CSV table of C-alpha atoms in Angstrom, one decimal:
chain,number,residue,atom,x,y,z
A,1413,MET,CA,-156.5,-41.0,59.4
A,1414,LYS,CA,-154.6,-39.8,56.4
A,1415,THR,CA,-155.3,-36.4,54.9
A,1416,PRO,CA,-156.9,-36.8,51.4
A,1417,LEU,CA,-154.5,-35.9,48.6
A,1418,PHE,CA,-156.6,-33.1,47.3
A,1419,ASP,CA,-157.8,-31.6,50.6
A,1420,LEU,CA,-156.9,-27.8,50.8
A,1421,SER,CA,-158.5,-27.2,54.2
A,1422,GLY,CA,-156.7,-24.6,56.2
A,1423,ARG,CA,-154.7,-23.3,53.3
A,1424,THR,CA,-155.0,-19.9,51.7
A,1425,ALA,CA,-155.0,-19.3,48.0
A,1426,LEU,CA,-154.4,-15.9,46.3
A,1427,ILE,CA,-155.8,-15.8,42.7
A,1428,THR,CA,-155.1,-12.8,40.5
A,1429,GLY,CA,-157.8,-12.1,38.0
A,1430,GLY,CA,-160.2,-14.1,40.1
A,1431,GLY,CA,-163.3,-12.1,39.4
A,1432,ARG,CA,-164.3,-13.8,36.2
A,1433,GLY,CA,-163.4,-16.5,33.7
A,1434,LEU,CA,-160.8,-19.1,34.4
A,1435,GLY,CA,-159.7,-17.4,37.6
A,1436,LYS,CA,-163.2,-17.6,39.0
A,1437,ASP,CA,-163.4,-21.2,38.1
A,1438,ILE,CA,-160.2,-22.0,39.9
A,1439,ALA,CA,-161.3,-20.0,43.0
A,1440,GLU,CA,-164.5,-22.1,43.1
A,1441,ILE,CA,-162.7,-25.5,43.0
A,1442,PHE,CA,-160.2,-24.5,45.6
A,1443,ALA,CA,-163.1,-23.3,47.9
A,1444,ALA,CA,-164.9,-26.5,47.3
A,1445,TYR,CA,-161.9,-28.4,48.6
A,1446,GLY,CA,-161.6,-26.2,51.7
A,1447,ALA,CA,-159.2,-23.4,50.8
A,1448,ASN,CA,-159.7,-19.8,52.0
A,1449,ILE,CA,-159.7,-17.5,49.0
A,1450,ALA,CA,-158.2,-14.1,48.3
A,1451,VAL,CA,-159.0,-12.8,44.8
A,1452,CYS,CA,-157.7,-9.6,43.2
A,1453,SER,CA,-157.9,-7.6,40.0
A,1454,ARG,CA,-158.1,-4.1,38.8
A,1455,ARG,CA,-161.9,-4.3,39.0
A,1456,ILE,CA,-162.8,-5.2,42.6
A,1457,ASP,CA,-166.5,-5.4,41.8
A,1458,ASN,CA,-166.0,-8.6,39.8
A,1459,CYS,CA,-163.9,-10.0,42.6
A,1460,GLN,CA,-166.5,-9.1,45.2
A,1461,GLU,CA,-169.1,-11.0,43.3
A,1462,THR,CA,-166.9,-14.0,43.3
A,1463,VAL,CA,-166.3,-13.7,47.0
A,1464,GLU,CA,-170.0,-13.4,47.8
A,1465,ALA,CA,-170.8,-16.5,45.7
A,1466,LEU,CA,-168.1,-18.5,47.4
A,1467,GLN,CA,-169.1,-17.5,50.9
A,1468,SER,CA,-172.7,-18.4,50.2
A,1469,SER,CA,-171.7,-21.9,48.9
A,1470,TYR,CA,-168.8,-23.0,51.1
A,1471,PRO,CA,-167.7,-22.7,54.8
A,1472,ILE,CA,-164.5,-20.7,54.0
A,1473,GLN,CA,-163.1,-17.2,54.4
A,1474,ALA,CA,-162.9,-15.1,51.2
A,1475,LYS,CA,-162.0,-11.5,50.5
A,1476,ALA,CA,-161.6,-9.3,47.4
A,1477,TYR,CA,-158.8,-6.8,46.7
A,1478,ALA,CA,-158.2,-4.2,44.0
A,1479,CYS,CA,-154.8,-4.6,42.4
A,1480,ASP,CA,-153.0,-3.6,39.3
A,1481,ILE,CA,-150.4,-6.4,39.0
A,1482,SER,CA,-148.2,-4.4,36.7
A,1483,SER,CA,-147.5,-1.9,39.6
A,1484,GLU,CA,-144.9,-3.1,42.1
A,1485,GLU,CA,-146.3,-0.8,44.8
A,1486,ASN,CA,-149.9,-2.1,44.2
A,1487,VAL,CA,-148.7,-5.7,44.3
A,1488,ASN,CA,-146.7,-5.3,47.5
A,1489,ASP,CA,-149.6,-3.4,49.2
A,1490,THR,CA,-152.1,-6.1,48.2
A,1491,VAL,CA,-149.9,-9.0,49.4
A,1492,GLU,CA,-149.3,-7.2,52.7
A,1493,ALA,CA,-153.1,-6.8,53.1
A,1494,VAL,CA,-153.8,-10.5,52.2
A,1495,LEU,CA,-151.1,-11.6,54.7
A,1496,SER,CA,-152.6,-9.3,57.4
A,1497,ASP,CA,-156.1,-10.7,56.7
A,1498,PHE,CA,-155.3,-14.4,56.3
A,1499,GLY,CA,-151.9,-14.9,58.0
A,1500,ARG,CA,-150.2,-16.6,55.1
A,1501,VAL,CA,-150.5,-17.5,51.4
A,1502,ASP,CA,-150.0,-21.2,50.6
A,1503,ILE,CA,-151.1,-21.1,47.0
A,1504,LEU,CA,-150.6,-18.4,44.4
A,1505,VAL,CA,-152.4,-18.5,41.0
A,1506,ASN,CA,-151.0,-16.0,38.5
A,1507,ASN,CA,-154.0,-15.8,36.3
A,1508,SER,CA,-154.5,-12.1,35.4
A,1509,GLY,CA,-153.8,-11.5,31.7
A,1510,ALA,CA,-154.1,-9.1,28.9
A,1511,THR,CA,-154.1,-9.5,25.1
A,1512,TRP,CA,-154.2,-7.3,22.0
A,1513,GLY,CA,-155.1,-8.6,18.6
A,1514,GLU,CA,-153.2,-7.0,15.7
A,1515,LYS,CA,-150.8,-7.9,12.9
A,1516,ALA,CA,-147.2,-7.9,14.0
A,1517,GLU,CA,-146.3,-5.2,11.5
A,1518,LYS,CA,-149.0,-3.0,12.9
A,1519,MET,CA,-148.8,-3.7,16.6
A,1520,PRO,CA,-148.6,-0.4,18.6
A,1521,LEU,CA,-145.7,-0.3,21.0
A,1522,GLU,CA,-147.9,0.8,23.8
A,1523,ALA,CA,-150.1,-2.3,23.2
A,1524,TRP,CA,-147.0,-4.6,23.2
A,1525,ARG,CA,-145.8,-3.0,26.5
A,1526,LYS,CA,-149.2,-3.3,28.1
A,1527,VAL,CA,-149.5,-7.1,27.4
A,1528,LEU,CA,-145.9,-7.8,28.5
A,1529,ASP,CA,-146.4,-5.6,31.6
A,1530,VAL,CA,-149.4,-7.6,32.8
A,1531,ASN,CA,-148.6,-11.1,31.6
A,1532,VAL,CA,-144.9,-11.2,32.3
A,1533,THR,CA,-144.0,-8.4,34.7
A,1534,GLY,CA,-147.1,-8.9,36.7
A,1535,THR,CA,-146.4,-12.6,37.1
A,1536,PHE,CA,-142.9,-11.8,38.3
A,1537,LEU,CA,-144.0,-9.1,40.7
A,1538,MET,CA,-146.7,-11.2,42.3
A,1539,SER,CA,-144.4,-14.3,42.5
A,1540,LYS,CA,-141.7,-12.2,44.2
A,1541,ALA,CA,-144.0,-10.6,46.7
A,1542,VAL,CA,-145.8,-13.8,47.7
A,1543,GLY,CA,-142.7,-16.0,47.2
A,1544,ASN,CA,-140.7,-14.2,49.9
A,1545,GLN,CA,-143.2,-15.3,52.6
A,1546,MET,CA,-143.4,-18.8,51.1
A,1547,ILE,CA,-139.6,-19.1,51.4
A,1548,ARG,CA,-139.8,-18.1,55.0
A,1549,ASN,CA,-142.5,-20.6,55.6
A,1550,GLY,CA,-140.7,-23.4,53.7
A,1551,TYR,CA,-143.8,-24.2,51.7
A,1552,GLY,CA,-145.7,-22.9,48.7
A,1553,LYS,CA,-147.5,-23.7,45.5
A,1554,ILE,CA,-147.3,-21.3,42.6
A,1555,ILE,CA,-149.4,-21.9,39.5
A,1556,ASN,CA,-148.9,-19.7,36.5
A,1557,ILE,CA,-151.5,-19.6,33.7
A,1558,GLY,CA,-149.8,-19.7,30.4
A,1559,SER,CA,-151.3,-20.6,27.1
A,1560,VAL,CA,-151.1,-23.0,24.2
A,1561,ALA,CA,-150.4,-19.8,22.2
A,1562,GLY,CA,-147.0,-19.8,24.0
A,1563,LEU,CA,-146.3,-23.4,22.9
A,1564,LYS,CA,-147.0,-23.2,19.2
A,1565,ALA,CA,-147.4,-20.5,16.5
A,1566,GLU,CA,-151.0,-20.2,15.4
A,1567,PRO,CA,-152.0,-19.1,11.9
A,1568,ALA,CA,-153.1,-15.5,11.6
A,1569,ASN,CA,-156.7,-16.5,10.9
A,1570,VAL,CA,-156.8,-18.3,14.3
A,1571,LEU,CA,-154.8,-16.0,16.5
A,1572,ASN,CA,-153.0,-12.8,15.5
A,1573,ALA,CA,-151.7,-11.5,18.8
A,1574,ILE,CA,-147.9,-11.7,18.8
A,1575,GLY,CA,-147.5,-9.8,22.1
A,1576,TYR,CA,-149.8,-12.3,23.9
A,1577,SER,CA,-148.2,-15.4,22.5
A,1578,THR,CA,-144.7,-14.1,23.2
A,1579,SER,CA,-145.7,-13.2,26.7
A,1580,LYS,CA,-147.1,-16.7,27.4
A,1581,ALA,CA,-143.9,-18.3,26.1
A,1582,ALA,CA,-142.0,-16.1,28.5
A,1583,VAL,CA,-144.4,-17.2,31.4
A,1584,HIS,CA,-143.6,-20.8,30.6
A,1585,HIS,CA,-139.8,-20.3,30.8
A,1586,PHE,CA,-140.2,-18.1,33.9
A,1587,THR,CA,-142.1,-21.1,35.5
A,1588,LYS,CA,-139.2,-23.5,34.8
A,1589,ASP,CA,-136.5,-21.1,35.9
A,1590,LEU,CA,-138.2,-20.1,39.1
A,1591,ALA,CA,-139.0,-23.7,39.9
A,1592,ARG,CA,-135.3,-24.5,39.6
A,1593,LYS,CA,-134.4,-21.6,41.9
A,1594,TRP,CA,-137.0,-22.2,44.6
A,1595,ALA,CA,-137.2,-25.9,44.8
A,1596,GLU,CA,-134.7,-25.9,47.7
A,1597,TYR,CA,-137.1,-23.7,49.7
A,1598,GLY,CA,-140.1,-26.1,49.5
A,1599,VAL,CA,-141.8,-24.0,46.8
A,1600,THR,CA,-143.1,-25.7,43.7
A,1601,VAL,CA,-143.8,-23.6,40.5
A,1602,ASN,CA,-145.8,-25.1,37.7
A,1603,ALA,CA,-147.9,-23.7,34.8
A,1604,ILE,CA,-151.1,-24.6,33.0
A,1605,ALA,CA,-151.3,-23.8,29.3
A,1606,PRO,CA,-155.0,-23.7,28.4
A,1607,GLY,CA,-156.2,-24.1,24.8
A,1608,PHE,CA,-159.3,-22.3,23.7
A,1609,PHE,CA,-161.9,-21.9,26.4
A,1610,GLU,CA,-165.0,-19.7,26.2
A,1611,THR,CA,-163.9,-16.6,28.2
A,1612,LYS,CA,-164.3,-12.8,27.7
A,1613,MET,CA,-160.7,-12.7,26.4
A,1614,THR,CA,-161.4,-15.3,23.7
A,1615,LYS,CA,-164.9,-14.1,22.8
A,1616,TYR,CA,-163.8,-12.2,19.7
A,1617,VAL,CA,-161.5,-14.9,18.4
A,1618,LEU,CA,-164.2,-17.6,18.9
A,1619,GLU,CA,-166.8,-15.5,17.1
A,1620,GLN,CA,-164.6,-15.2,14.1
A,1621,SER,CA,-162.9,-18.6,14.0
A,1622,GLY,CA,-164.7,-20.8,16.5
A,1623,ASP,CA,-165.9,-23.5,14.0
A,1624,ALA,CA,-162.4,-23.8,12.6
A,1625,ILE,CA,-160.8,-24.0,16.0
A,1626,ARG,CA,-163.2,-26.8,17.0
A,1627,GLN,CA,-162.6,-28.7,13.8
A,1628,ASN,CA,-158.8,-28.5,14.2
A,1629,ASN,CA,-158.9,-29.8,17.7
A,1630,PRO,CA,-158.3,-33.5,18.0
A,1631,MET,CA,-161.3,-33.8,20.4
A,1632,LYS,CA,-163.4,-31.4,18.3
A,1633,LYS,CA,-164.4,-29.2,21.1
A,1634,LEU,CA,-163.4,-26.2,23.3
A,1635,GLY,CA,-162.2,-26.4,26.9
A,1636,ASP,CA,-164.7,-26.5,29.8
A,1637,PRO,CA,-164.2,-25.2,33.3
A,1638,LYS,CA,-164.1,-28.7,34.9
A,1639,SER,CA,-161.0,-29.6,32.8
A,1640,LEU,CA,-159.0,-26.6,34.1
A,1641,GLN,CA,-160.4,-27.0,37.6
A,1642,GLY,CA,-159.0,-30.5,37.9
A,1643,THR,CA,-155.5,-29.6,36.8
A,1644,ALA,CA,-155.4,-26.5,39.0
A,1645,LEU,CA,-156.6,-28.5,42.1
A,1646,PHE,CA,-153.9,-31.2,41.3
A,1647,LEU,CA,-151.1,-28.6,41.2
A,1648,ALA,CA,-152.4,-26.8,44.4
A,1649,SER,CA,-152.6,-30.0,46.4
A,1650,ASP,CA,-150.3,-32.6,48.0
A,1651,ALA,CA,-150.9,-34.8,45.0
A,1652,SER,CA,-148.3,-32.7,43.1
A,1653,ASP,CA,-145.6,-32.4,45.8
A,1654,PHE,CA,-143.0,-34.0,43.6
A,1655,ILE,CA,-143.8,-32.0,40.5
A,1656,THR,CA,-142.2,-28.6,39.7
A,1657,GLY,CA,-141.2,-26.7,36.6
A,1658,GLN,CA,-143.8,-28.3,34.4
A,1659,VAL,CA,-146.1,-26.7,31.8
A,1660,ILE,CA,-149.3,-28.8,31.5
A,1661,ALA,CA,-151.3,-28.2,28.3
A,1662,VAL,CA,-155.1,-28.4,28.9
A,1663,ASP,CA,-156.1,-28.2,25.3
A,1664,GLY,CA,-157.8,-31.4,23.9
A,1665,GLY,CA,-154.5,-32.1,22.1
A,1666,SER,CA,-154.4,-29.0,20.0
A,1667,SER,CA,-150.7,-28.5,20.8
A,1668,LEU,CA,-149.7,-31.9,19.5
């Protein structure tokens, strides 16, 4: 009997920022399709809640870890712990992110550095730490969470966060470059660029400009968890084995 294209049974996924929002949604769909789940973030309490919910709903292993992905020591220790607990990591989702809303001419340097450290450096550090064992195993799926903000420049009244948009554009190119470098090792690297979804990170923007954002979207709506879950499952599964270095916009057409 052939293995279904989207079956993740026996595989282990590590999801950064998996305690809430889009990371939690991704953890849930992976678990529903059989993957064991490791989630990490700076706030382990959120991750623990995710783990408990997954374990009560699906017959999988799950564990939470505290990790500051902008710290190389923290990242390496966390990945070592996950490998010790699960044996391997087959799927990595670099979802942890930070933002800072401010006009470019007033953006504090420390805010710029914080956003870049989490969104870009954190993605690099986690990919490097997990990627080394993927290379040894000859298999791996890396999914980076970018943003439509890294594909197009939004007007200031919609999004005024130049550090965030710059960092996500960097994540998109990092995805392409790493995909080129690691294709020979059996590791695929792709990115999802979400449009506006209702999350804690977008709460303020949507409170201020939600109606305009909906009106400007070709589908006249915001993203829903199911939309992102389907794309993430596709990229984590055998269905995407011949796809690497791609940035898939999940945005209702807002980047067109």
